Tab-separated table of C-alpha atoms in Angstrom:
chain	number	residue	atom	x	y	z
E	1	UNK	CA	143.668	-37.991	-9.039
E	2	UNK	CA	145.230	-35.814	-11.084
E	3	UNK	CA	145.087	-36.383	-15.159
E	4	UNK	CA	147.902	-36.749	-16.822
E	5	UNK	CA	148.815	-34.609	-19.858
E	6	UNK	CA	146.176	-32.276	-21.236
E	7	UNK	CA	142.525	-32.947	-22.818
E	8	UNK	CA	142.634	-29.690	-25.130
E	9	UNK	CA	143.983	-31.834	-28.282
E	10	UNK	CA	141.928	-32.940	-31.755
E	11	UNK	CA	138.942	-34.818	-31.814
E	12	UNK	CA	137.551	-37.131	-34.183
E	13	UNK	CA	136.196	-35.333	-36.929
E	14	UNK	CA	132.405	-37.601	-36.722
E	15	UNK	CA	131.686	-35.217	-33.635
E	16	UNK	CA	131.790	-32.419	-36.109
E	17	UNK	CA	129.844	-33.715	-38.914
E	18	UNK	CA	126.981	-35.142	-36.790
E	19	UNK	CA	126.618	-32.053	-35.566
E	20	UNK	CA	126.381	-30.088	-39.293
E	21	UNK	CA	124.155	-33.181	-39.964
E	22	UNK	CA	121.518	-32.623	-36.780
E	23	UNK	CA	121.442	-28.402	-37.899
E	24	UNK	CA	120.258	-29.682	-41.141
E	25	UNK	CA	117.756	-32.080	-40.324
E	26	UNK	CA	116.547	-30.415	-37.198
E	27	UNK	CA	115.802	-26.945	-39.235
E	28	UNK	CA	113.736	-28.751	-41.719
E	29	UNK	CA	111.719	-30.598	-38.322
E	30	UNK	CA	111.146	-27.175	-37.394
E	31	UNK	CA	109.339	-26.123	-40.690
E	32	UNK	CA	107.218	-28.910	-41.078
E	33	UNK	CA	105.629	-27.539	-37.620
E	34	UNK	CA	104.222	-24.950	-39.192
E	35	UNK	CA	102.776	-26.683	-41.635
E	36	UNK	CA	100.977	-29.420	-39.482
E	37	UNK	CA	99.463	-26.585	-37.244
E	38	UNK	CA	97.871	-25.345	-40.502
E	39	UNK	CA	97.302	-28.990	-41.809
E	40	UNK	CA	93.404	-28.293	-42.234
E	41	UNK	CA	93.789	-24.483	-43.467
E	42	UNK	CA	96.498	-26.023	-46.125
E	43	UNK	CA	94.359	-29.165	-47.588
E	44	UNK	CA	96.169	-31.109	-50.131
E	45	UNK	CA	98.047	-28.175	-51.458
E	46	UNK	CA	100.075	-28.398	-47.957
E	47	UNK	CA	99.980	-32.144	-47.888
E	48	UNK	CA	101.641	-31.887	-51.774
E	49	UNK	CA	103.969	-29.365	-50.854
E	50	UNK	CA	105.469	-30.959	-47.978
E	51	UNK	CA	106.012	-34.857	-49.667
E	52	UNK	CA	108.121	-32.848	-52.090
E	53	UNK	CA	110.086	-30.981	-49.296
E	54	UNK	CA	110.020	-34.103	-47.216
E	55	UNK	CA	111.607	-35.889	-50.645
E	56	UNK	CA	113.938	-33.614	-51.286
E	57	UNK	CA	115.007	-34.476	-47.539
E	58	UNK	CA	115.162	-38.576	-48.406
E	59	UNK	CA	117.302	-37.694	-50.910
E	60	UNK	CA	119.821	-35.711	-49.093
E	61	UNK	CA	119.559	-38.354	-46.049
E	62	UNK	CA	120.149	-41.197	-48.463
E	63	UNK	CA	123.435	-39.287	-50.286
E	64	UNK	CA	124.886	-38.867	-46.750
E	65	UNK	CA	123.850	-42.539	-46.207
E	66	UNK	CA	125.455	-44.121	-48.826
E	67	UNK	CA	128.794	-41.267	-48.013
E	68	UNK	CA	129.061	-43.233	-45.200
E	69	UNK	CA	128.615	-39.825	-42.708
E	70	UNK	CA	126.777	-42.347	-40.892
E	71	UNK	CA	128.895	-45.095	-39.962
E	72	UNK	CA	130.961	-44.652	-36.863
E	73	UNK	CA	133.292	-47.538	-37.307
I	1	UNK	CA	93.171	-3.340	10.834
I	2	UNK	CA	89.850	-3.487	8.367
I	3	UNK	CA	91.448	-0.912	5.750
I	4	UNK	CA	94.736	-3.305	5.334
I	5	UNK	CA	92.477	-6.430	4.393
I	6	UNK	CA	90.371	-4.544	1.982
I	7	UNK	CA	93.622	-3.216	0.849
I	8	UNK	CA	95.344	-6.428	0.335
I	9	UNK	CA	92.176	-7.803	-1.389
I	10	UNK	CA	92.252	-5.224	-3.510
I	11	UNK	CA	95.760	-6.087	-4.341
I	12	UNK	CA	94.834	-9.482	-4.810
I	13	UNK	CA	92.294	-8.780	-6.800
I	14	UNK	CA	93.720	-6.286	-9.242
I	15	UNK	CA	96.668	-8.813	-9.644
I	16	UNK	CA	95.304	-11.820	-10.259
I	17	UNK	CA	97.288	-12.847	-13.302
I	18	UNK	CA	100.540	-12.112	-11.385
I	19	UNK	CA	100.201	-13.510	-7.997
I	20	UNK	CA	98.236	-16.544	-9.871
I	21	UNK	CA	101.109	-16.835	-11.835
I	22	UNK	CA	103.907	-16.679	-9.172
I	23	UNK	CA	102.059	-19.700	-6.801
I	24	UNK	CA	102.056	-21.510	-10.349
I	25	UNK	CA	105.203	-21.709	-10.523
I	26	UNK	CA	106.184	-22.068	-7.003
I	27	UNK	CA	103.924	-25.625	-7.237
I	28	UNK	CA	105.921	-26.396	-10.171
I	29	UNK	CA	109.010	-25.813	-8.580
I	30	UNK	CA	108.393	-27.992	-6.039
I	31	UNK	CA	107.208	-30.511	-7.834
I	32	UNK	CA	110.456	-30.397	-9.930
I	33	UNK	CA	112.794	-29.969	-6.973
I	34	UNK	CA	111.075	-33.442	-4.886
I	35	UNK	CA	111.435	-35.491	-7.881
I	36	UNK	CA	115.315	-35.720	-7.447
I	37	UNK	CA	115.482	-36.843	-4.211
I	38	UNK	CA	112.665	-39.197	-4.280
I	39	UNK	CA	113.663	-41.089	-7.637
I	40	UNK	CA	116.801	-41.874	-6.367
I	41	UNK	CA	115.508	-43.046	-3.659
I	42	UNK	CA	112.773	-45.303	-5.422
I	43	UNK	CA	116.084	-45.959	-7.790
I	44	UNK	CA	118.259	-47.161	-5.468
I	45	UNK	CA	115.227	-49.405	-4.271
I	46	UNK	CA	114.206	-50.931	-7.147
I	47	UNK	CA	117.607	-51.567	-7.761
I	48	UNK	CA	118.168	-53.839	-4.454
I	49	UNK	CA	114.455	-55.624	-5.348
I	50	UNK	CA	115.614	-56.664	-8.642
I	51	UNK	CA	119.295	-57.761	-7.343
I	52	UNK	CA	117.976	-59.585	-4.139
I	53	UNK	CA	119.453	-56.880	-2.204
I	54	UNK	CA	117.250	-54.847	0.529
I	55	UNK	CA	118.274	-51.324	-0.279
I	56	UNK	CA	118.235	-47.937	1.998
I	57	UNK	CA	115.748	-48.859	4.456
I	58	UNK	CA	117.009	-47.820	7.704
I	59	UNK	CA	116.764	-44.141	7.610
I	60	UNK	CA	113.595	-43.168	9.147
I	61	UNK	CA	111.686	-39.455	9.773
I	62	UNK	CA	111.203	-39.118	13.952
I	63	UNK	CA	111.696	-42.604	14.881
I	64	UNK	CA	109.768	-44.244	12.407
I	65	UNK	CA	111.586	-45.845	9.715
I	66	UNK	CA	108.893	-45.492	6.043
I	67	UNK	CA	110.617	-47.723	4.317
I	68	UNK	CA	113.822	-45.828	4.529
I	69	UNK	CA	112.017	-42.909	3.201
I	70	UNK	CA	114.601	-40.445	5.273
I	71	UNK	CA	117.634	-41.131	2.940
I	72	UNK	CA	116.805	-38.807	0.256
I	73	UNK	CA	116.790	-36.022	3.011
I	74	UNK	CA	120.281	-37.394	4.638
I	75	UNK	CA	121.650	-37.740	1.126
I	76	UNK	CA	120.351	-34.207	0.428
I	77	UNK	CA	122.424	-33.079	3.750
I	78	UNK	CA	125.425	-34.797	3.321
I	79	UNK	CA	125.526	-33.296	-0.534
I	80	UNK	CA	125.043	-29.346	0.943
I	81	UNK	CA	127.566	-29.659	3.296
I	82	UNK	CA	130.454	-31.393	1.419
I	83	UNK	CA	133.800	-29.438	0.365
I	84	UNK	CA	132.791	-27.335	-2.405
I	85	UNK	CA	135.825	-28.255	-4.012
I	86	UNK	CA	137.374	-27.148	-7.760
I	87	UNK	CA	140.371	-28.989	-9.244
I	88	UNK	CA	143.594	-26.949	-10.124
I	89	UNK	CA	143.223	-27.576	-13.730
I	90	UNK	CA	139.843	-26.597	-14.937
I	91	UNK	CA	138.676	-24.030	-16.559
I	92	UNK	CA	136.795	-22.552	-13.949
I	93	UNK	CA	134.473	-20.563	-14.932
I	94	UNK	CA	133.050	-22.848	-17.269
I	95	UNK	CA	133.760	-25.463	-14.480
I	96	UNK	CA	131.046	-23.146	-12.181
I	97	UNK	CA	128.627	-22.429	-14.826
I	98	UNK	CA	128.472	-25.965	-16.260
I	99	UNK	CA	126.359	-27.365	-13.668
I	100	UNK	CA	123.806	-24.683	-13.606
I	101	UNK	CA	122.377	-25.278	-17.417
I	102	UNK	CA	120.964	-28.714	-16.512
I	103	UNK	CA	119.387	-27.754	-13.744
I	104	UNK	CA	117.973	-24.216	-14.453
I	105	UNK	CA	116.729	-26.065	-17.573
I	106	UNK	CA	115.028	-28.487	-16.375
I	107	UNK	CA	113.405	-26.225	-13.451
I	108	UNK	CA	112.018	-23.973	-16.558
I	109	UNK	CA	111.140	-26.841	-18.691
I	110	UNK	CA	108.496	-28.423	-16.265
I	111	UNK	CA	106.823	-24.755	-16.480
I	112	UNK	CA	105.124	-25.437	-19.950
I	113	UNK	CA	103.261	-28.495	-18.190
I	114	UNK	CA	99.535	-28.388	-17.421
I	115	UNK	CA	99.112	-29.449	-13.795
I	116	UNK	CA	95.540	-29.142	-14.115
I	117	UNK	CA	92.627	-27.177	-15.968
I	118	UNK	CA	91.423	-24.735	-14.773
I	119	UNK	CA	90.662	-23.439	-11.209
I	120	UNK	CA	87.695	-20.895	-10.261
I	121	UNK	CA	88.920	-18.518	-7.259
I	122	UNK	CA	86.579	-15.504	-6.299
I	123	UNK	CA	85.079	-15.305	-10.073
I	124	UNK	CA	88.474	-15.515	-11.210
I	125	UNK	CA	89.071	-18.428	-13.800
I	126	UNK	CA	93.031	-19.642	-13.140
I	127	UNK	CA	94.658	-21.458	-16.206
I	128	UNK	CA	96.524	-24.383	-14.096
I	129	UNK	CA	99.479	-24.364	-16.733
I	130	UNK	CA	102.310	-21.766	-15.085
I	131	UNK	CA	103.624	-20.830	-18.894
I	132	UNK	CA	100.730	-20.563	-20.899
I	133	UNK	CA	102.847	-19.892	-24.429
I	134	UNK	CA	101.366	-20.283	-27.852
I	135	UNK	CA	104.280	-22.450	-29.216
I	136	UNK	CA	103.305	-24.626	-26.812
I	137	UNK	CA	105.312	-27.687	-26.456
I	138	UNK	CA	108.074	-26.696	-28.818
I	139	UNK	CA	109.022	-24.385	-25.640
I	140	UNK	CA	109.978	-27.701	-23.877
I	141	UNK	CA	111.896	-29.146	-26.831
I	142	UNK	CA	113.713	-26.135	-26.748
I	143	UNK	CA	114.496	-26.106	-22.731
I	144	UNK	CA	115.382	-29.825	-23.389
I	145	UNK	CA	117.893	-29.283	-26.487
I	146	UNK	CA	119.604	-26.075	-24.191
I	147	UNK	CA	120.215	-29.214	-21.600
I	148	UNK	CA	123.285	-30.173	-24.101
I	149	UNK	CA	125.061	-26.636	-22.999
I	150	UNK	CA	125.741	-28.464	-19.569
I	151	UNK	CA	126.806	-31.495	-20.732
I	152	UNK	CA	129.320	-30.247	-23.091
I	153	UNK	CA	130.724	-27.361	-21.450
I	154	UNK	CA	131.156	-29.575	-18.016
I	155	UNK	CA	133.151	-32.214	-20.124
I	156	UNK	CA	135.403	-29.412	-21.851
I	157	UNK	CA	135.769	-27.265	-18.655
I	158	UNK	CA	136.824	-30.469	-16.770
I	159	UNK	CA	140.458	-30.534	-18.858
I	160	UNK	CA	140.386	-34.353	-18.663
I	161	UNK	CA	140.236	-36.962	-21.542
I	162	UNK	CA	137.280	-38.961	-19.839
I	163	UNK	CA	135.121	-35.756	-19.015
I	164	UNK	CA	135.718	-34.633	-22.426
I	165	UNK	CA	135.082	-37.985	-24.664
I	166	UNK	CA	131.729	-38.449	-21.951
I	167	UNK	CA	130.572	-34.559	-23.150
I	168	UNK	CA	131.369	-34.598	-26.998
I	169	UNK	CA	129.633	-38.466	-26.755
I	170	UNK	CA	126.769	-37.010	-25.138
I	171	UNK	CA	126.397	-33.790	-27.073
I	172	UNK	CA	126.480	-36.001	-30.315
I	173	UNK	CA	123.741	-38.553	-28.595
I	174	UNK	CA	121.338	-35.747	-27.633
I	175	UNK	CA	121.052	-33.786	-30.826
I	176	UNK	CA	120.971	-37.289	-32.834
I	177	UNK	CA	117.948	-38.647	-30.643
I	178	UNK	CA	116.112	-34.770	-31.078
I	179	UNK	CA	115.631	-35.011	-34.757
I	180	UNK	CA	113.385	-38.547	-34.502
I	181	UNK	CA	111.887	-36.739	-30.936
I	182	UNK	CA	110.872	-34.144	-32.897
I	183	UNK	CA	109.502	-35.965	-36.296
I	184	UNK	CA	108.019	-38.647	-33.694
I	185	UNK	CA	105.853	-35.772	-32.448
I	186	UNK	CA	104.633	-34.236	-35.386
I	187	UNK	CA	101.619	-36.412	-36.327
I	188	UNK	CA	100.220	-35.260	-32.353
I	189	UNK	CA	100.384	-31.908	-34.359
I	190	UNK	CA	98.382	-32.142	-37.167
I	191	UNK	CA	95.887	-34.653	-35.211
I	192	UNK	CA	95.296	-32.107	-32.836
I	193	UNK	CA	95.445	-29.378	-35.009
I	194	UNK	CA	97.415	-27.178	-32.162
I	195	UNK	CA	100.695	-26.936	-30.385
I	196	UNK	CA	98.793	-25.950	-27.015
I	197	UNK	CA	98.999	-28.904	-24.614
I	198	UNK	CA	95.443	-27.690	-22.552
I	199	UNK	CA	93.527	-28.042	-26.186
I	200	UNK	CA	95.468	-31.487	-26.635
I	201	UNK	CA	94.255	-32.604	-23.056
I	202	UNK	CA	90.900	-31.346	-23.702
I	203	UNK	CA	90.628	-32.890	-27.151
I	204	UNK	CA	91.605	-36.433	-25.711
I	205	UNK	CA	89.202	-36.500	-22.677
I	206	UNK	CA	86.282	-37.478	-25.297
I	207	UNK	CA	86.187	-41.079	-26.799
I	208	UNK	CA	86.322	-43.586	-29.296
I	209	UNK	CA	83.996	-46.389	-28.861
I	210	UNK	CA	85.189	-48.192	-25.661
I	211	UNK	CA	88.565	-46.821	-25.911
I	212	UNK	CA	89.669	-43.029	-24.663
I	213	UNK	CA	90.649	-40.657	-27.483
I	214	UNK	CA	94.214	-40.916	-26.206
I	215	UNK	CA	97.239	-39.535	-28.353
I	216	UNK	CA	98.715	-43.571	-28.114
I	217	UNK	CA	95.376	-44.826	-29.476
I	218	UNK	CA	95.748	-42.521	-32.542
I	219	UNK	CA	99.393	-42.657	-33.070
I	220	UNK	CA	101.032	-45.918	-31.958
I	221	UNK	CA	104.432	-45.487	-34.046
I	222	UNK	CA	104.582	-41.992	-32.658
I	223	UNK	CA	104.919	-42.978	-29.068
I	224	UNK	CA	106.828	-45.797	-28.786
I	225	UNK	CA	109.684	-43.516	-31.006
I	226	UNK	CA	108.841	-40.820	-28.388
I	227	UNK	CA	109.889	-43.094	-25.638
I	228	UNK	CA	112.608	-44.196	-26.860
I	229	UNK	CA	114.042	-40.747	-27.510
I	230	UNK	CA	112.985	-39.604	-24.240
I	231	UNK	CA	115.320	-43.055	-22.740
I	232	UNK	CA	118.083	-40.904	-25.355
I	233	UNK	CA	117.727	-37.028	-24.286
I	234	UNK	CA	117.425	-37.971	-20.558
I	235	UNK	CA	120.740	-39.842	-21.014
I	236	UNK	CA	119.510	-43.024	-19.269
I	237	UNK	CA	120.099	-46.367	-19.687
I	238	UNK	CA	120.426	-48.007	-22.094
I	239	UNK	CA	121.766	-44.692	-23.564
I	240	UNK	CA	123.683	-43.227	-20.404
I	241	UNK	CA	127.390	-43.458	-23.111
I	242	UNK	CA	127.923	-40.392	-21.842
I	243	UNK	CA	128.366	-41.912	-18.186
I	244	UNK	CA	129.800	-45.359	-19.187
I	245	UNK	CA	131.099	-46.245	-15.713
I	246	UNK	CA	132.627	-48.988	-17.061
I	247	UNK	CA	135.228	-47.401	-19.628
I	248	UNK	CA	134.947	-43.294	-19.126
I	249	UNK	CA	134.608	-43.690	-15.055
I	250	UNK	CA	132.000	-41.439	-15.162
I	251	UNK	CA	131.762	-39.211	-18.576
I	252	UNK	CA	131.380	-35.490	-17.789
I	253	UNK	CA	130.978	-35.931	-14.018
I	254	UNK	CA	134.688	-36.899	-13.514
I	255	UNK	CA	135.816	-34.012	-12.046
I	256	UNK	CA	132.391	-32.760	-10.182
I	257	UNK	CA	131.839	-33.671	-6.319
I	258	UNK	CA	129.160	-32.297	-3.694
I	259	UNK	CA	126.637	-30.058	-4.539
I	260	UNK	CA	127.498	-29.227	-7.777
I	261	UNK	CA	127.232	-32.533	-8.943
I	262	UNK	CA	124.035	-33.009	-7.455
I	263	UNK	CA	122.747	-30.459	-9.762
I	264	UNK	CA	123.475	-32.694	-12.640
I	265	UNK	CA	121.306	-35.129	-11.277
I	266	UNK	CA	118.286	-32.576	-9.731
I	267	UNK	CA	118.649	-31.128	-14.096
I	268	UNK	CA	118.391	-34.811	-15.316
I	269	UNK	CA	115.537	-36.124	-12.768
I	270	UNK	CA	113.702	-32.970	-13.568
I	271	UNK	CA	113.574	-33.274	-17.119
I	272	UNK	CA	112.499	-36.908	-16.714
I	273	UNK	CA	109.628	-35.666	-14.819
I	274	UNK	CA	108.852	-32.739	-17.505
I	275	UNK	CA	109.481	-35.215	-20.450
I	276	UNK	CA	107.195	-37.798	-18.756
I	277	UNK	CA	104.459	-35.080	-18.024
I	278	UNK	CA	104.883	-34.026	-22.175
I	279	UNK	CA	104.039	-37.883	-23.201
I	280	UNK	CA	101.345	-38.088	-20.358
I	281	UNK	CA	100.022	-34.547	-21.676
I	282	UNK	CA	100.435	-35.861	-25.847
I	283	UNK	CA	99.693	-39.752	-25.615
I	284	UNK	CA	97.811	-40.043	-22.563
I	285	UNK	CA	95.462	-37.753	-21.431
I	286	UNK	CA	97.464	-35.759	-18.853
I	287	UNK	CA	94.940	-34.947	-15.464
I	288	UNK	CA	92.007	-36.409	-17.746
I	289	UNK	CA	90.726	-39.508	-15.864
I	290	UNK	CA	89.770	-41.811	-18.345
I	291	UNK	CA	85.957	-42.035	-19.605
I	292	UNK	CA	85.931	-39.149	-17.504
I	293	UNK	CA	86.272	-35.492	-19.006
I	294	UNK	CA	86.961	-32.483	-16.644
I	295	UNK	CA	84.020	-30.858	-16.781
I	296	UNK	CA	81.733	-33.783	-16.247
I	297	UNK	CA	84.013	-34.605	-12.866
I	298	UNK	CA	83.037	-30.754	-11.886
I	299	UNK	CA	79.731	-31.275	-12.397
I	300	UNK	CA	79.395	-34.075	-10.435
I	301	UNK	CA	81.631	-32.065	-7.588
I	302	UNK	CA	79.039	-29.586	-7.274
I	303	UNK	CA	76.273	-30.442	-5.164
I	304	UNK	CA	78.847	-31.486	-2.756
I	305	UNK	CA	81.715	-28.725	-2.844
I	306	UNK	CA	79.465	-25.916	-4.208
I	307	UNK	CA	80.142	-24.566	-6.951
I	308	UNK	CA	83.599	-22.759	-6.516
I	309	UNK	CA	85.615	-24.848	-4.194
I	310	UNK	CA	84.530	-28.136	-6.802
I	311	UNK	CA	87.098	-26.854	-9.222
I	312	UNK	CA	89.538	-27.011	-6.718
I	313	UNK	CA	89.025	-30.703	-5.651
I	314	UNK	CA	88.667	-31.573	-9.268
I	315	UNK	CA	92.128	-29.966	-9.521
I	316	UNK	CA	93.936	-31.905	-7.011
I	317	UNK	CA	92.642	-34.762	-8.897
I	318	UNK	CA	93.713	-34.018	-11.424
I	319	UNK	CA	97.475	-33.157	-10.279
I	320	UNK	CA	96.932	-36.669	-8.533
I	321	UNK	CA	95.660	-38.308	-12.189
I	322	UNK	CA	98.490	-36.858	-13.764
I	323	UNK	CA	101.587	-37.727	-11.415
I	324	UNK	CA	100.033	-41.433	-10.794
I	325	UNK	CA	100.371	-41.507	-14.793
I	326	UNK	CA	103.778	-39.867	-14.919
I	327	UNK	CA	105.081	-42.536	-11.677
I	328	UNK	CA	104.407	-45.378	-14.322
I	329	UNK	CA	106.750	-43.726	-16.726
I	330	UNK	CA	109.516	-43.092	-14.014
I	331	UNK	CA	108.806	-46.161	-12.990
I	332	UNK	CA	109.622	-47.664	-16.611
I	333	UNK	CA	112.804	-45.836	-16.451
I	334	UNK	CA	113.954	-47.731	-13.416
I	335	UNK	CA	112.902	-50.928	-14.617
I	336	UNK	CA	114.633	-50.404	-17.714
I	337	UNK	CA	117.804	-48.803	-16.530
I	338	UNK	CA	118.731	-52.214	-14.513
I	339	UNK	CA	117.646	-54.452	-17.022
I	340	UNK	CA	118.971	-53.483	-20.213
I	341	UNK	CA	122.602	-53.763	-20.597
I	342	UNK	CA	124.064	-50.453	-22.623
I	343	UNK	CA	124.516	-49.753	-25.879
I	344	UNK	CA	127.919	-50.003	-28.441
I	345	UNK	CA	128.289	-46.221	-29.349
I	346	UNK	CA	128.426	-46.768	-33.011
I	347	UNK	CA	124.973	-49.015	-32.446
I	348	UNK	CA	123.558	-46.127	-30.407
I	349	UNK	CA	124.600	-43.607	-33.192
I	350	UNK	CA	123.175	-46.210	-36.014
I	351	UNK	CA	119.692	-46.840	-33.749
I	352	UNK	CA	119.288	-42.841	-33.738
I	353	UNK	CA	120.320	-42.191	-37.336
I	354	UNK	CA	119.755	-44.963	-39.354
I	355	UNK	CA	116.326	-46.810	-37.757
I	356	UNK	CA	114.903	-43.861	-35.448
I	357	UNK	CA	115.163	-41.391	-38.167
I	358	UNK	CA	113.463	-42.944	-41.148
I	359	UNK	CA	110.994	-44.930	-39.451
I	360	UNK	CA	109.904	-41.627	-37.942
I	361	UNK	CA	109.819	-39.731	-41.379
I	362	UNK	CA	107.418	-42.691	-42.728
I	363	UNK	CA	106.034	-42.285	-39.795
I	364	UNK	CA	105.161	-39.049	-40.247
I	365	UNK	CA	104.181	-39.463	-44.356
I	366	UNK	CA	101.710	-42.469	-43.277
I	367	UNK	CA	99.955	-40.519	-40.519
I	368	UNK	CA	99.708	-37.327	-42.649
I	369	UNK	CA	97.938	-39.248	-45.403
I	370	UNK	CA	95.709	-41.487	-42.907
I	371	UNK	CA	94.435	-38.146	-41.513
I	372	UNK	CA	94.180	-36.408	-44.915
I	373	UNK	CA	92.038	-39.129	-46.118
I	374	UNK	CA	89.790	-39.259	-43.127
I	375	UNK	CA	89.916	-35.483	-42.671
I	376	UNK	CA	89.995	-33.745	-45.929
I	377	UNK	CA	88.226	-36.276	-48.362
């Protein structure tokens, strides 16, 4: 069956943003690799270091939370 | 006559890592290239058990029936030699390649798995994984996220609203369920101390009191979020939105017939297999028999294969050990895709972001402490 009309038209802009959203989250997944394959060279220095990276995450993933980037309704 | 033996031998010999290497991957490949065609077979079965039905059960291999084990070969047939037919208004070259990305994707992915230890061949010692990369697993996250290419280009290529809403919805599903995949897995890290799945293997074979040192022992949160993300990135049910038979027809497939859309299917069976083989390899031991390690099963090979030809029996055990362990997993996705009834998208988007997400970034902060405390003191 042929479709009727086109499908190159706008899209909802939540697409978009999830997408900026995963580049975010999914770079700062990617550095905390590194530091759990060097978790015993690191000690508590690494351990310190990444609950304050890891915070400054929380607080960026509860902003976009309470922006309601979340909510697909 | 002689001179051409010693010649080849010579060959073999000097080449070890490279014709080692090839047969690797040519087991892999076929490994990855069966699992298609026999899933849907044990799909379609399972199916009929649970819904009273009987199932494909007629077609038989020279006379004798198996269960119906023949239909994943006559299915395979009728696939190769349908129309290879492309609709008037694609895109077509994106239409051609779209297809391709799954399954070349998968087929590379299942590379990074350990099929078994290690194998001893003329003094040679054979690493049983066919890519033996430093990064380890993160080569198979990778392979898995490039899976997403296929998806989205098919359902943009296909010029039709259904193909297009089933891509974009399973573009934005995938990378959503990667970011808990990949925080779920992060604990296994530090545990293990490496991103190599052979040292992970080998570090699980010992134990803990009764129990095997296995990866779910250690880590409960951590695999059960695994799972579920693997249920996500495969796009199965409960997550198969992208499909949604029931209101897109059938997502990014709409417009794909015969072969082509097979190769969907061989990409998205494959990567089942290669992400059930990474939470075998992670959470349960991989080819280890439990109580069992490798080397001990060698040893006790020995005096009955000699020395050489015991690694190779405890290799095939190994393969065996590992796919019986990755059948309960495919196995689990059966069962679960006809009992579960699919999600809402905005609940699927709210499971991955919302409960997925933080729960694997405490997660992740508990298990980092727990170890620091045990490890560092």
């Amino acid at each position: 069956v042929t479709p009727v009309g086109t499908a190159r038209q706008r899209l909802s802009v939540k697409f978009y943003l999830t997408a900026i959203l995963f580049i975010l989250f999914d770079i700062e997944t990617i550095f905390l690799y590194l530091w759990a394959v060097l978790f015993d060279q690191l000690q508590w220095f690494g351990i310190i270091e990444v609950a304050l990276f890891v915070g400054t995450l929380v607080v960026g993933y509860i902003y976009i939370l309470r922006r309601g980037a979340l909510n697909w309704d | 006559m002689e001179g051409s033996t010693s010649a080849l031998v010579q060959f073999l010999d000097s080449n070890v890592a490279l014709v080692a290497g090839i047969g690797k991957i040519a087991i892999a490949l076929v490994i990855a290239l069966q699992v298609a065609p026999i899933m849907v077979w044990v799909e379609r079965r399972q199916a009929a058990f649970i819904q009273r039905r009987i199932g494909p059960n007629r077609v038989g291999l020279f006379g004798f029936k198996l269960f119906g084990l023949g239909q994943p070969l006559a299915d395979t047939i009728k696939l190769l030699f349908k129309e290879d037919f492309v609709p008037k208004h694609v895109n077509k070259f994106f239409y051609i390649l779209a297809p391709i990305v799954p399954a070349v994707m998968g087929l590379l992915a299942i590379q990074g798995i350990p099929l078994g230890k290690e194998i001893i061949v003329a003094g040679h010692t054979i690493n049983l994984q066919p890519v033996n990369l430093n990064a380890g697993f993160l080569y198979l996250f990778a392979m898995s996220a490039l899976g997403v290419y296929g998806v989205a280009l098919a359902g943009w290529s296909s010029n039709n609203k259904y193909a297009l809403l089933g891509g974009l919805r399973a573009s934005a599903q995938m990378i959503s369920y990667e970011l808990a995949m990949g925080l779920a897995l992060l604990p296994m890290v530090f545990i293990y101390g490496t991103l190599d799945l052979q040292t992970m293997i080998a570090a699980q074979s010992e134990t803990i009191g009764f129990l095997p040192k296995w990866g779910i022992f250690l880590s409960p949160v951590s695999f059960v979020l695994f799972v579920v993300t693997m249920f996500a990135e495969t796009n199965r049910l409960p997550f198969d939105l992208a499909e949604g038979e029931a209101e897109l027809v059938a997502g990014f497939l709409v417009e794909y017939g015969s072969m082509r859309w097979s190769l969907f299917f061989l990409g998205e069976y494959a990567m089942m297999f290669t992400l059930s083989a990474l939470t075998t390899c992670v959470f349960l031991g991989g080819y280890e028999i439990p109580w069992l390690p490798h080397g001990q099963l060698v040893a006790m090979l020995t005096p009955i294969f000699t020395a050489e030809p015991a690694t190779w029996v405890a290799a095939l055990i190994g393969l065996g050990v590992l796919i019986a362990k990755v059948a309960i997993f495919m196995f689990l996705f059966v069962q679960v895709r006809f009992t579960l009834p699919r999600f809402r998208y905005d609940q699927l988007m709210r499971v991955g972001w919302v409960y997925m997400l933080p729960v694997a970034l405490v997660n992740l902060v508990v298990m980092a402490l727990i170890v620091a405390f045990l490890r560092l003191a």
